Each structure stands twice: as structure tokens, then as C-alpha cells.
Short mmCIF file of C-alpha atoms in Angstrom, two decimals:
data_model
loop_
_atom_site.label_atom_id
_atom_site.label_comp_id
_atom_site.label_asym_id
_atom_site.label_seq_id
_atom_site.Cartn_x
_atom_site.Cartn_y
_atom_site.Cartn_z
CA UNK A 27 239.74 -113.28 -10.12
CA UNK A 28 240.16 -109.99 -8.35
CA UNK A 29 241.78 -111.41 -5.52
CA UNK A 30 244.02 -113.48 -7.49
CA UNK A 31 245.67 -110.51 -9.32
CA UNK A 32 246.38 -108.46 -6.14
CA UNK A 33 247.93 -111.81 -4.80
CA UNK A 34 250.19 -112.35 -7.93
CA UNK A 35 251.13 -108.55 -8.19
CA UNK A 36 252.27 -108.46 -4.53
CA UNK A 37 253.98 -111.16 -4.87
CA UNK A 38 255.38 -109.90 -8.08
CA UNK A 39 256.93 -106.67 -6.74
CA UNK A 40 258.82 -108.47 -4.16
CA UNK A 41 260.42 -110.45 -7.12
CA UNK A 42 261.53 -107.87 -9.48
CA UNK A 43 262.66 -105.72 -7.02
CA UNK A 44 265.23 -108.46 -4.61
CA UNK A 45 268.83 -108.64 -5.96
CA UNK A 46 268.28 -112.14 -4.88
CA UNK A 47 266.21 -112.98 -8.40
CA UNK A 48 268.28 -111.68 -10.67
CA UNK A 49 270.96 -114.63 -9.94
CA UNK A 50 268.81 -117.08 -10.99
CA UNK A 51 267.52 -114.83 -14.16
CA UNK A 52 265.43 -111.69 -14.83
CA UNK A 53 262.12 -112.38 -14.02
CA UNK A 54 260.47 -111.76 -17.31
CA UNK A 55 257.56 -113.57 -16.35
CA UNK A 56 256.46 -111.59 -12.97
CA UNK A 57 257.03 -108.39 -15.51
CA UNK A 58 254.55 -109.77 -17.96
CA UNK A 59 252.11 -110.69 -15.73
CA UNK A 60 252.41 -106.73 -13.94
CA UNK A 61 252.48 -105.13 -17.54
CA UNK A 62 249.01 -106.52 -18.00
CA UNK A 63 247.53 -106.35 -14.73
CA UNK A 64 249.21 -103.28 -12.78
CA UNK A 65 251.50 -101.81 -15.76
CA UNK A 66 252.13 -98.68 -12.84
CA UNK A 67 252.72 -100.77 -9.71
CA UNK A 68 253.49 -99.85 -6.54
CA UNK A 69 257.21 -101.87 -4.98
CA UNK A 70 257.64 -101.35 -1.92
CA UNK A 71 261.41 -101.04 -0.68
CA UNK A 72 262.38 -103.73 2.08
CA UNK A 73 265.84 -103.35 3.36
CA UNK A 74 268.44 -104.91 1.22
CA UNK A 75 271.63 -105.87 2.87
CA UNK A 76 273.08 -102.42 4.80
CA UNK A 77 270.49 -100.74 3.08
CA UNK A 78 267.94 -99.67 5.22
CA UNK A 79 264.28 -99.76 3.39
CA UNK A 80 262.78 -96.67 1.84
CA UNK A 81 259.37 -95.13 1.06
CA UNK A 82 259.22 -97.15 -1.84
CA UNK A 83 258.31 -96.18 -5.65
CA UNK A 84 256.24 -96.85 -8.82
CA UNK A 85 257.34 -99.52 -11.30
CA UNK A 86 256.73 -98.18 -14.66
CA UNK A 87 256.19 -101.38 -16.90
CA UNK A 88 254.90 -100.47 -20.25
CA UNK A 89 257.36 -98.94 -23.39
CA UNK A 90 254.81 -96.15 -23.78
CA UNK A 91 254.65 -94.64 -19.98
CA UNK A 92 258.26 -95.63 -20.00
CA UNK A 93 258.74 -93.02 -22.85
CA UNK A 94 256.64 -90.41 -21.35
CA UNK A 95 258.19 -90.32 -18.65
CA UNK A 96 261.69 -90.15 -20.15
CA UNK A 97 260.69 -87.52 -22.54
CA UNK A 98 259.59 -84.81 -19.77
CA UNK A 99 262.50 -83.78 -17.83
CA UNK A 100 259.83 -81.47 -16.29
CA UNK A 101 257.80 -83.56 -14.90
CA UNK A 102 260.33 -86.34 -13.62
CA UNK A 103 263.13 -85.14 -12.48
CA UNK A 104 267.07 -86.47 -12.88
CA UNK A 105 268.28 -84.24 -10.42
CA UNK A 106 265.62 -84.32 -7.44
CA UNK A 107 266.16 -87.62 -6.16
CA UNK A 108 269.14 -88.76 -8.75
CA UNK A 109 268.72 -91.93 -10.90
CA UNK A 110 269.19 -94.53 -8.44
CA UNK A 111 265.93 -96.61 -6.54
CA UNK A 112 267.88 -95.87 -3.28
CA UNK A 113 267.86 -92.42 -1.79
CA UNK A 114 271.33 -90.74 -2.43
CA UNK A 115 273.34 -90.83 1.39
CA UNK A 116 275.37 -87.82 -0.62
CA UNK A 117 273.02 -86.08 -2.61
CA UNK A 118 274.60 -83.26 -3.42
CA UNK A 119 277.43 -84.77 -4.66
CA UNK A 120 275.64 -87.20 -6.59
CA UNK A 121 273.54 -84.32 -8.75
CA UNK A 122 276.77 -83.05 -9.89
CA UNK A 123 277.22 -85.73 -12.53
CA UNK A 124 275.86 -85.36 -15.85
CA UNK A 125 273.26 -88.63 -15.36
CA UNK A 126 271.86 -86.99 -12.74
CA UNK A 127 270.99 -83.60 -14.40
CA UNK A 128 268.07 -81.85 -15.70
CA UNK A 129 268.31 -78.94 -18.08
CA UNK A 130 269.86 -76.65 -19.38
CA UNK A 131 272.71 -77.65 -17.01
CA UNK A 132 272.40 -81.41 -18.42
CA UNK A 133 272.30 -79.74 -22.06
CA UNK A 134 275.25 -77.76 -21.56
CA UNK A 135 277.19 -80.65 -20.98
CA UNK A 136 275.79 -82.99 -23.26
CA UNK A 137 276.79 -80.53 -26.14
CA UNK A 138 280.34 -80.06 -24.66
CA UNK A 139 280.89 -83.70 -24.87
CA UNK A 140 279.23 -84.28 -28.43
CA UNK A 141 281.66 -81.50 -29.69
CA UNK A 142 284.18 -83.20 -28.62
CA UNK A 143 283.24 -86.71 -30.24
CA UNK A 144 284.12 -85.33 -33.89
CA UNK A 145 283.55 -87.34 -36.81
CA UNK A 146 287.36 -87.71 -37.00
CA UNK A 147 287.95 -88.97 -33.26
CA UNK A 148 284.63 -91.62 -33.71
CA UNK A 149 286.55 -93.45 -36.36
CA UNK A 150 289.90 -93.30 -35.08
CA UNK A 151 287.85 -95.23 -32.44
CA UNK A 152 285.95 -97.54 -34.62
CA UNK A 153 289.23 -98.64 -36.44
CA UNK A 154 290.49 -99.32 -32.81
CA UNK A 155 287.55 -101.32 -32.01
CA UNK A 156 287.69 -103.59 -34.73
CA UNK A 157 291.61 -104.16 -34.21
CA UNK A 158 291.03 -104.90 -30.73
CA UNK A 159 287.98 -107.02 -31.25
CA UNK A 160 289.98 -109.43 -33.74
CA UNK A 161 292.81 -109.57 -31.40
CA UNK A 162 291.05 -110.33 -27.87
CA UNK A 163 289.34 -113.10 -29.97
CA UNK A 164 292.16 -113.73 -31.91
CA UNK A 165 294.32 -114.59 -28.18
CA UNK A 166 291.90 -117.43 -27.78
CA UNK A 167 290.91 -118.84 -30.78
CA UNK A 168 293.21 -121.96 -30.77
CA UNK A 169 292.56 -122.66 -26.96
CA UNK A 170 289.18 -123.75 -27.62
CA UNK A 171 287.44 -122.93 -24.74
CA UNK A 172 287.37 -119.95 -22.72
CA UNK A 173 285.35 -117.49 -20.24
CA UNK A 174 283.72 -115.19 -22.62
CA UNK A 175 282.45 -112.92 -20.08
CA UNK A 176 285.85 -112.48 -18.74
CA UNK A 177 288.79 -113.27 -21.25
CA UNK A 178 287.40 -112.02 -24.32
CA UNK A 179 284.46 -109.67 -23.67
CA UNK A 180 285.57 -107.11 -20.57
CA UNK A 181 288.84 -106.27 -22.02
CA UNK A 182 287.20 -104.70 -24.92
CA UNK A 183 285.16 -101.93 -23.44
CA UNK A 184 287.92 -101.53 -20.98
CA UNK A 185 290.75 -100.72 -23.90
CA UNK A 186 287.69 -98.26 -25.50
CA UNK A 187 287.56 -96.39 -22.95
CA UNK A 188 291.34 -96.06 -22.55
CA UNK A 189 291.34 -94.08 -25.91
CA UNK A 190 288.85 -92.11 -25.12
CA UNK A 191 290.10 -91.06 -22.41
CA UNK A 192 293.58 -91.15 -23.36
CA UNK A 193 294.64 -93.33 -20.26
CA UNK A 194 297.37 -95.94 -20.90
CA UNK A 195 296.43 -99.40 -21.27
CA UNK A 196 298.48 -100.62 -18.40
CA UNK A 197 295.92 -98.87 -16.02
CA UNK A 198 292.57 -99.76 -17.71
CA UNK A 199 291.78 -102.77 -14.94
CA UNK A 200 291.02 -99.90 -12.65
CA UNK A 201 288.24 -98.97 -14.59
CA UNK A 202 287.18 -102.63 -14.61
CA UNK A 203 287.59 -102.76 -10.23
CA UNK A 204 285.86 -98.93 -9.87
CA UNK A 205 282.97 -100.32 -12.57
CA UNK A 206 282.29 -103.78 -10.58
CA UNK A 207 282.67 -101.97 -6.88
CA UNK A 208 279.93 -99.25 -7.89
CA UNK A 209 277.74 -101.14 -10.02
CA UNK A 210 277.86 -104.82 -8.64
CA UNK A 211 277.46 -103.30 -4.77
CA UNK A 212 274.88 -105.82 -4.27
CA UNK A 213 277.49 -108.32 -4.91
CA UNK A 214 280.16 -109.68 -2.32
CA UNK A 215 282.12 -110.86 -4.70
CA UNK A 216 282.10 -107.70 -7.20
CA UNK A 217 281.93 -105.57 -4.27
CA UNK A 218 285.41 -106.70 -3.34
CA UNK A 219 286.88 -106.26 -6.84
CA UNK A 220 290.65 -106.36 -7.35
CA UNK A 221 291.43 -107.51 -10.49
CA UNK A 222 294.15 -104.41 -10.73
CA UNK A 223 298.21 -104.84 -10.84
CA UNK A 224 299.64 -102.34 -10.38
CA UNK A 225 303.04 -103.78 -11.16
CA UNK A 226 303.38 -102.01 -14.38
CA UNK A 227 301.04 -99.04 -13.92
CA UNK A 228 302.04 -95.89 -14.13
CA UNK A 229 302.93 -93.53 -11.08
CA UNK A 230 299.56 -91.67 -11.12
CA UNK A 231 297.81 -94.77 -11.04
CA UNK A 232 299.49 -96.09 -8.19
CA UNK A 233 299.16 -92.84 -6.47
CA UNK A 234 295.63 -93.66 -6.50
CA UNK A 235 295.45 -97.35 -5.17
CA UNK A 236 297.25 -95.51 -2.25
CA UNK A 237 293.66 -94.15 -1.67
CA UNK A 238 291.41 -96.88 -2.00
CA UNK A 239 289.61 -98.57 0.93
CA UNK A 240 290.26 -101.53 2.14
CA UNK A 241 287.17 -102.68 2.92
CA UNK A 242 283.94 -102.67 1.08
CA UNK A 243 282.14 -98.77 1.89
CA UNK A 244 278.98 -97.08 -0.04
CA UNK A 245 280.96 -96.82 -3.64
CA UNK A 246 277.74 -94.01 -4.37
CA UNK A 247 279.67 -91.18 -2.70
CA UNK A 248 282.69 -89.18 -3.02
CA UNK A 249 284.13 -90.52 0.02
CA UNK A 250 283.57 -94.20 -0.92
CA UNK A 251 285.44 -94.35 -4.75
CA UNK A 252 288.83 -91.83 -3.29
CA UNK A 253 290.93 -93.30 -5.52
CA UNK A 254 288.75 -93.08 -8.98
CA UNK A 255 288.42 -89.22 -8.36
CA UNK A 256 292.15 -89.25 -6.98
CA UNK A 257 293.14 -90.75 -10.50
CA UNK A 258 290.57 -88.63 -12.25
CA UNK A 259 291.74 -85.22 -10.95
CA UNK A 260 295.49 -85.61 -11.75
CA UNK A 261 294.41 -87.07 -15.62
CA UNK A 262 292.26 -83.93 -16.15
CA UNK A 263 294.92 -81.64 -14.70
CA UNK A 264 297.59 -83.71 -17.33
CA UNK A 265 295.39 -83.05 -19.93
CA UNK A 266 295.10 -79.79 -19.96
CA UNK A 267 298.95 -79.20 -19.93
CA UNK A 268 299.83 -82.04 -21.97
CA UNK A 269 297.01 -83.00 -24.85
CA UNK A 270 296.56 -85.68 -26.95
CA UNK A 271 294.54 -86.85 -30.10
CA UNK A 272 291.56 -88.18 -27.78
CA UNK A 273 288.26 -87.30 -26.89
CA UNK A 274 289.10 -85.96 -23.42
CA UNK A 275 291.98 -83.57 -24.78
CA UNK A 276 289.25 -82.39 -27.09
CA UNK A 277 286.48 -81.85 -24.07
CA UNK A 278 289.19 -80.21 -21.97
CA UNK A 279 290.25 -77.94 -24.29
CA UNK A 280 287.17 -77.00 -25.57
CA UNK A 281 286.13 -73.42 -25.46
CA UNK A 282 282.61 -71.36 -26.77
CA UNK A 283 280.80 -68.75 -25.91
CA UNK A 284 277.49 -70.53 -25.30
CA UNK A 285 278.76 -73.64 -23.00
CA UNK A 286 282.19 -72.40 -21.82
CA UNK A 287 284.82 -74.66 -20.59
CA UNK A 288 284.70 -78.21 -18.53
CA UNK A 289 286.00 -77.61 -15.05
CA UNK A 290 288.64 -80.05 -13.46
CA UNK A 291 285.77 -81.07 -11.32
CA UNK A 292 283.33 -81.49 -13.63
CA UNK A 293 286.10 -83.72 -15.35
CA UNK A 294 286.13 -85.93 -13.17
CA UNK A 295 282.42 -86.70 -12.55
CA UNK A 296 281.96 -87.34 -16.42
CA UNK A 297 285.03 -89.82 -15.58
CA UNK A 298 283.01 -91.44 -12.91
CA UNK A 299 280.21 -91.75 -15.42
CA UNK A 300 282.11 -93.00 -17.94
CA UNK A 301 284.36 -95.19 -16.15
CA UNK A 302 281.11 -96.70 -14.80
CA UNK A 303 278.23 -96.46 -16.96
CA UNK A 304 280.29 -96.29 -20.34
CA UNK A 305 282.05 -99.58 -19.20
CA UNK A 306 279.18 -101.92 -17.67
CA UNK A 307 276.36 -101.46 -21.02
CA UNK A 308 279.36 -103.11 -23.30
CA UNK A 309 280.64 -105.31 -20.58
CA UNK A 310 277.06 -107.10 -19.69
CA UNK A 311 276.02 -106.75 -23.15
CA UNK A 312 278.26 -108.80 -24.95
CA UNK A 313 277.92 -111.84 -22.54
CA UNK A 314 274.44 -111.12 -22.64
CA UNK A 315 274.32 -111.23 -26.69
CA UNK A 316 276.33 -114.80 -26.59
CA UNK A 317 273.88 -115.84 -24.07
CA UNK A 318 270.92 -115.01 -26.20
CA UNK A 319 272.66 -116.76 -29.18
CA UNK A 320 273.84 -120.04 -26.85
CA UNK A 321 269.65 -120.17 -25.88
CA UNK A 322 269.01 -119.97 -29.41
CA UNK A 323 271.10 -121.78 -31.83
CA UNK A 324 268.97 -121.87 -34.84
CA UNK A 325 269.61 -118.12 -34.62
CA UNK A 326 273.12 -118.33 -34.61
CA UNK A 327 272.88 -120.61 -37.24
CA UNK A 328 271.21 -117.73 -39.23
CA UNK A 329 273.67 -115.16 -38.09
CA UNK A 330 276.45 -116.82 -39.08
CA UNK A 331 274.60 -117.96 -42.49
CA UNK A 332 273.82 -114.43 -43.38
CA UNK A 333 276.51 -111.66 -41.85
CA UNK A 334 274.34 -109.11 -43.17
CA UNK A 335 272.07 -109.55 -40.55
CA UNK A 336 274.77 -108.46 -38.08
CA UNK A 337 273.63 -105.17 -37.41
CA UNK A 338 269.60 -106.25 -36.53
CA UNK A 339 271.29 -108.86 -34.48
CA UNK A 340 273.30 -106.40 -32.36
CA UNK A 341 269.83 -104.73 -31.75
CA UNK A 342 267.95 -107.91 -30.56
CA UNK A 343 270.77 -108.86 -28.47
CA UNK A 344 270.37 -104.87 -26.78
CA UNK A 345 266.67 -105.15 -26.52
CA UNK A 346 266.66 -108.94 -25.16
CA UNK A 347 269.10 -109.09 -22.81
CA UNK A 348 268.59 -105.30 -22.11
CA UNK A 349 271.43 -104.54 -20.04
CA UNK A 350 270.49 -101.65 -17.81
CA UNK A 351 267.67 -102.62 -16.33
CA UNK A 352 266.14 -99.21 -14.16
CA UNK A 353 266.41 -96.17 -13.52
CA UNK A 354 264.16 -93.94 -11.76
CA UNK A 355 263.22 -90.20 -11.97
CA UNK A 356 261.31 -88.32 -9.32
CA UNK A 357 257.83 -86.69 -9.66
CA UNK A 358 258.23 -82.83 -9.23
CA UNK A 359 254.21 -82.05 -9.19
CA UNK A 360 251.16 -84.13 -8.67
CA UNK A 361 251.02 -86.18 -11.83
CA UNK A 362 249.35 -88.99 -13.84
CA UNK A 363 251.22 -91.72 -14.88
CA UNK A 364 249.32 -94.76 -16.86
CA UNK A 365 246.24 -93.41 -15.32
CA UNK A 366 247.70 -93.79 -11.55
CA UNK A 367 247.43 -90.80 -10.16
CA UNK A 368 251.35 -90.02 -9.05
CA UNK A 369 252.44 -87.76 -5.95
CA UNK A 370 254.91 -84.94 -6.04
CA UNK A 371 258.03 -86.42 -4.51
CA UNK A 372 257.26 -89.86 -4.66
CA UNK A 373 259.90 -92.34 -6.75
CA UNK A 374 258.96 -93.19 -10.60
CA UNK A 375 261.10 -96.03 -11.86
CA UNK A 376 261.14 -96.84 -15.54
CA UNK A 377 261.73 -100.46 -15.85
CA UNK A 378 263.32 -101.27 -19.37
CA UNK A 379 263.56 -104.86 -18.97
CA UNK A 380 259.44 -104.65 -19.04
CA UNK A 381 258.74 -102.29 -21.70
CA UNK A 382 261.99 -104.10 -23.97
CA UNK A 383 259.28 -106.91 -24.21
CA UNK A 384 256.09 -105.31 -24.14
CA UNK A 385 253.80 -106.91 -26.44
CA UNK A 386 251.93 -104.01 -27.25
CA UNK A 387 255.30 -102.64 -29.55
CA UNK A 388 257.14 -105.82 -29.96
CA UNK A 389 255.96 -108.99 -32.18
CA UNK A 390 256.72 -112.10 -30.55
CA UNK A 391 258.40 -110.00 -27.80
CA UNK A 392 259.86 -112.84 -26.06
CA UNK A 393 261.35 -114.53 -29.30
CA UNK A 394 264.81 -114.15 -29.91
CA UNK A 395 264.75 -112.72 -33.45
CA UNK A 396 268.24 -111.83 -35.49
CA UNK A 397 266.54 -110.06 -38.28
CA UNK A 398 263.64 -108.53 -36.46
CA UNK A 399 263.53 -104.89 -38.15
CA UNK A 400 261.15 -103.13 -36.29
CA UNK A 401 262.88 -102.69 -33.02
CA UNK A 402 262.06 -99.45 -31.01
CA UNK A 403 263.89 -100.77 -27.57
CA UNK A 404 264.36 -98.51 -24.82
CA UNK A 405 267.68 -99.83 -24.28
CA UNK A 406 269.68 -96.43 -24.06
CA UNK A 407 266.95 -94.60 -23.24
CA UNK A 408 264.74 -92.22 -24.82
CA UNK A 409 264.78 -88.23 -24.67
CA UNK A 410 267.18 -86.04 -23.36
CA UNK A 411 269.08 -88.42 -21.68
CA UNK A 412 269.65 -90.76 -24.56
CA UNK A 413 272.36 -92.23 -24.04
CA UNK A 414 275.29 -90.37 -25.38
CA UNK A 415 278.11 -93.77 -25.94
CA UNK A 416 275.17 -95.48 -27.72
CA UNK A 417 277.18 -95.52 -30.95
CA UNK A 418 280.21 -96.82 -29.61
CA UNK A 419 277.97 -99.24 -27.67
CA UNK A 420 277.62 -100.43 -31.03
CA UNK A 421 280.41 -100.14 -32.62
CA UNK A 422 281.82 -102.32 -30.25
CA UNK A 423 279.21 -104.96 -30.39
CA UNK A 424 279.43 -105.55 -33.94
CA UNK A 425 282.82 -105.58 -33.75
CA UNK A 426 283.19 -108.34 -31.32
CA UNK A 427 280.37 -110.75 -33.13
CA UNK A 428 282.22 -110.23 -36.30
CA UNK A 429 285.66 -111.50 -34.66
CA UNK A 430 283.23 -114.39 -32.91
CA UNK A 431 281.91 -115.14 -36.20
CA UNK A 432 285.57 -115.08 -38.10
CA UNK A 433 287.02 -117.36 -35.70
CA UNK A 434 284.88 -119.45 -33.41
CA UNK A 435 283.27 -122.40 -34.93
CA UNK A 436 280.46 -125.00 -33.08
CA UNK A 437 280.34 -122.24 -29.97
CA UNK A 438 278.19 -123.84 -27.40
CA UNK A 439 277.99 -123.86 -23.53
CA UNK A 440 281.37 -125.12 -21.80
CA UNK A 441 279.71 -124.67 -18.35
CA UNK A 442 276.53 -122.96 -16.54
CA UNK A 443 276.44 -119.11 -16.43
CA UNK A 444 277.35 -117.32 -13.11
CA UNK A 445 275.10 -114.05 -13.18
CA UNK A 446 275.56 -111.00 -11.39
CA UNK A 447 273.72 -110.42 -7.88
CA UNK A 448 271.84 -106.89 -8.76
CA UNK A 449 268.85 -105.81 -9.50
CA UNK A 450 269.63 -102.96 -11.70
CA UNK A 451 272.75 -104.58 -14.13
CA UNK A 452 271.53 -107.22 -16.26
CA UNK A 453 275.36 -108.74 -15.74
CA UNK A 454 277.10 -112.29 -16.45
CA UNK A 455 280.21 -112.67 -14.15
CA UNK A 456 281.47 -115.87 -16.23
CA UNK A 457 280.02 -117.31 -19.36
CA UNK A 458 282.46 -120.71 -20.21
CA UNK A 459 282.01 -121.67 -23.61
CA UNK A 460 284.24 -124.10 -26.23
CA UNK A 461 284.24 -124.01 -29.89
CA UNK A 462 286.43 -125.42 -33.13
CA UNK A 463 288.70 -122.91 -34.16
CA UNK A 464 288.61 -121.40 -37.76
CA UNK A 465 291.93 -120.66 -39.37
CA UNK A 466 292.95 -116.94 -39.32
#
């Protein structure tokens, strides 16, 4: 028996950590099968691609070492080794961004940027949201049959983060190239991204395409994404001489005596984050939240028997599908983790896709469940880092299912997914689906 469960665990780390698995599906049962025999595993890191391997890293598997290590910032570091399995090839720019922080520099900048979401700027966005929800949905409707992960869902998150950031809607497809060149990397095809026309951009944004490679480089360094912090540089200069009624005006202008004022530069690495991080959670989660509801009809039967079930839905879908897979932290003393005895310096990587279905915290953990109420998922993180656009995560979910619901009849599977090639984004590249169309 012994032997068997080194074999399978082995065998196991090689599968959840290739980019190859992940295009088939996540592999939810090599996760299960590590919760409950090595719950702190050791991966190592074979090379991936142009990737040379590494030193490799612990896999931390269950929801309550996942939220230990989370919670101490002083233990596992942010800003030692950044947030990303691989090692950083530019470190020290990487540590300057806000995800990659520990405090009290992380909580100085966290409180700038919750001063400047105000109650009154939050639902000037959530009236947007549910305008532009109805109306991406709205485009369709009659067609019958469309690529949700495409023509309906990344527009949305993509127009959200155009008012926050106050950037005009003809130039929010660079946010949807920068997003799939940094975060689908793994992928030749997102890698590649050009979905931008710059036809009817404005000046500044085509100022910046000027600047971007031509071919494929590492999009993890300042050198590699020229054009994002070309385009970011000149919009935070703008705003300061020329603000609006949105979020960045208000983090730009900003001034106290405990935090001070956001620097140009430090602009444009929360624009990086933004562009990136804030785009990709909404952008695989709603495909991933029609998936779960295509796999499980009864349960969008339910849904769209009982709307007030809505918001527990927009939950399940989170924990589920679980968008954001990873993200690793780096021991800064000799530690314990799930009584493995952790080294200073080595790699701890909290996998939520594991701990989203741990058994131990979720009933049924692999059911699909639209109403299930107790649901502590780790989907945005826990701790200091909680995810800061978790609300308008939401927002925007709800608003989308609602439209779905409104006017999309009989939705079922037009086609077979396409999934994303990555072993950190949960991600759907197409998701065809047809439907009967509901009147207006």
C-alpha cells in the first residue's frame, strides 16, 4: 500500500503541475488523491517550454494550510520570490507591484486604492455593469447561438475596467491582448494575441502599439509588455492634469498624511495588475460559471426556477470552477507547514483548485450545488491579500447570469469547449453554445 501511494503521488505532481493537463481539464482527481495522501507535496519543476526547470516547490493542498499560509505575511513572503511558481528573470521589477508586496508597503497601497473605491464610484459602476451586461447579451439574443467565452463574456470585464480606469472604450481590446499575452504565456495561441484595432483608437493608444514586440518575449518583465507601461504612463500623467469621475482620478489625486500620494510609477504597476489580474478572474469566470451550469442542467433548471438563488450560485460557480488556480509565497525562516517541515527559501504554493474542494470544509465538494450556503472558498484569497476587485468580481457575475437568465432560453452546448493551455488560469478560450431567445 505504501508503495502504491508514493507511485500515485509522483505521478500526481507531474500532472497538476504540466500546462499540458489543464487542456484537457483540471485534474481534480490527482488533487484529491494528494489532499489525502501528501496534502504538502513536493512538485518538482521540469522545464516547460523556454522555461528552464527550477528547484521546485511545495504544493499546499488542503483549505486549512492554504489559509495559514495566506494569513502570515511573515512567514511566507509576497515579495521574496514574487507570486509566480517560476523564479522572476526581473525581480526587482516584479516586487514593485502591489501583488507582490508584503507590509506595510502592501498596506499602504491597499488603503490608497480602497479610498479611492467610494461608495459613490462602486455604484456608478454597478449601474454600468448591469447596463452593459443586458446589452452584450442583449447583441446576441436573436442570433441564437454564439461563443460565450468570446462574444458575450470578455467584453464585459473589459468595458469595467475602462471605467475604472477612465480609458475610452475604443482602446479596451488592449487590455484584452496585454491580459492573454501575460497570463496565457503558456499558450501559442494567447501568447500571440492581437485582437486590437487600432483603427479608431485614440492617439495615445496607438502611440503604444508603436512599442509592442513583434514576436512573442517573457511578458513577466518590464521590457517584455513596452507598450502596456508606454500606455500606462501617459494615462496616469493625463490624469493628473485632466480628472475625471473614475476611480483612477480619485487614486491619483488622492492625498493624506499617513499614505501620501500614488507615484506615476506606481500608477502604472497597479495598471499592470489590474489590466491583468482584474481582467482574467471575470473573464475565465463567467465561461467557467456557464460551463458548470451546461455540466449540470438540473441546476440550471433550479437557477432559473428560483432567481433568488442567484447570488449562492455566483459563489458555487467561483468556488467550482475556481478561476485562479496558484499562487505561491516563499518561506522566509525554517517553518512547518501541514506537519512537513518547510526550509527557509524554498517555494510554498497554495493550490486553490485543491482546497476549493476539500472535503474536510465542503459537503459534497465535488457537487455542483446553486444554493449551497455554507461556502468558505478560497477563491480571492484569504488575508491581507484578499483580493481587493472581489466585489466587482461579483457584481459583474450576477450581472451577466441575470441578462443570461432574461434572455437565453434552452442554453445548451453548440460545440466542445476549447480550454486554455496554463497551469495557473483556470481559462475557456471558446465556449459555443445555442439557445431560444426570450422576448426583451
Amino acid at each position: 500500500m505504501a508503495q502504491r501511494r508514493v507511485s500515485h503521488a509522483v505521478s500526481d505532481t507531474e500532472l497538476i503541475y504540466s500546462p499540458d493537463t489543464y487542456v484537457r481539464s483540471v485534474p481534480h482527481d490527482a488533487l484529491a488523491r494528494l489532499r489525502h495522501s501528501t496534502p504538502v507535496a513536493w512538485v518538482e519543476e521540469r522545464p516547460v517550454d523556454d522555461w528552464p526547470a527550477g528547484p521546485g516547490f511545495w504544493a499546499v493542498l488542503r483549505h486549512a494550510d492554504v489559509r495559514h499560509v495566506l494569513r502570515d505575511t511573515r512567514l511566507f513572503s509576497s515579495h521574496l520570490g514574487a507570486t509566480q511558481i517560476r523564479d522572476a528573470e526581473d525581480l526587482d521589477y516584479v516586487r514593485r507591484m502591489m501583488l507582490n508586496m508584503d507590509p506595510p508597503e502592501h498596506s499602504r497601497l491597499r488603503r490608497l486604492l480602497g479610498k479611492a473605491f467610494t461608495p459613490r464610484a462602486v455604484a456608478r459602476l454597478a449601474e454600468r455593469i448591469d447596463r452593459r451586461a443586458q446589452a452584450l447579451v442583449d447583441a446576441v439574443a436573436e442570433k441564437g447561438e454564439a461563443d460565450f467565452a468570446k462574444e458575450i463574456a470578455a467584453d464585459l470585464p473589459l468595458l469595467t475596467l475602462a471605467d475604472v480606469f477612465g480609458i475610452p472604450e475604443s482602446d479596451r481590446w488592449l487590455l484584452f491582448d496585454w491580459s492573454n499575452r501575460v497570463i496565457g504565456y503558456q499558450d501559442a495561441e494567447y501568447s500571440r494575441s492581437a485582437a486590437f484595432d487600432a483603427s479608431s483608437a485614440t492617439e495615445m493608444a496607438r502611440r503604444a502599439m508603436r512599442l509592442r514586440p513583434r514576436d512573442p518575449v517573457n511578458p513577466r518583465s518590464r521590457a517584455g509588455m513596452p507598450d502596456l507601461y508606454a500606455y500606462a504612463h501617459e494615462l496616469g500623467e493625463y490624469k493628473r492634469r485632466h480628472p475625471g469621475d473614475d476611480v483612477m482620478t480619485a487614486l491619483m489625486h488622492h492625498v493624506d498624511d499617513e499614505d501620501g500620494t500614488v507615484a506615476v510609477e506606481e500608477f502604472e504597476n497597479l495598471f499592470w495588475l489590474f489590466a491583468v489580474a482584474g481582467n482574467e478572474t471575470v473573464r475565465n469566470g463567467l465561461p467557467g460559471g456557464m460551463f458548470a451550469l451546461l455540466k449540470n442542467p438540473g441546476e440550471l433548471a433550479r437557477l432559473r426556477a428560483d432567481r433568488s438563488l442567484l447570488e449562492t450560485a455566483v459563489e458555487e460557480m467561483l468556488r467550482w470552477w475556481t478561476p485562479v488556480m496558484n499562487f505561491r509565497r516563499t518561506a522566509t525562516a525554517d517553518t512547518v507547514v501541514g506537519n512537513v517541515p518547510v526550509r527557509k527559501g524554498e517555494k510554498v504554493v497554495v493550490w486553490f483548485s485543491s482546497a476549493n474542494r476539500d472535503e474536510a470544509v465542503f459537503d459534497q465538494a465535488s457537487r455542483f450545488d446553486v444554493g449551497r450556503t455554507e461556502n468558505d472558498h478560497l477563491t480571492f484569497g484569504h488575508g491581507p491579500h484578499f483580493c481587493l476587485g472581489a466585489h466587482l468580481a461579483r457584481l459583474q457575475m450576477r450581472a451577466m447570469f441575470t441578462a443570461v437568465l432574461d434572455r437565453l432560453d434552452d442554453i445548451e452546448p453548440a460545440g466542445d469547449p476549447i480550454r486554455l493551455r496554463s497551469n495557473f488560469q483556470n481559462g475557456i478560450k471558446r465556449l459555443p453554445i445555442r439557445w431560444t431567445p426570450r422576448p426583451a
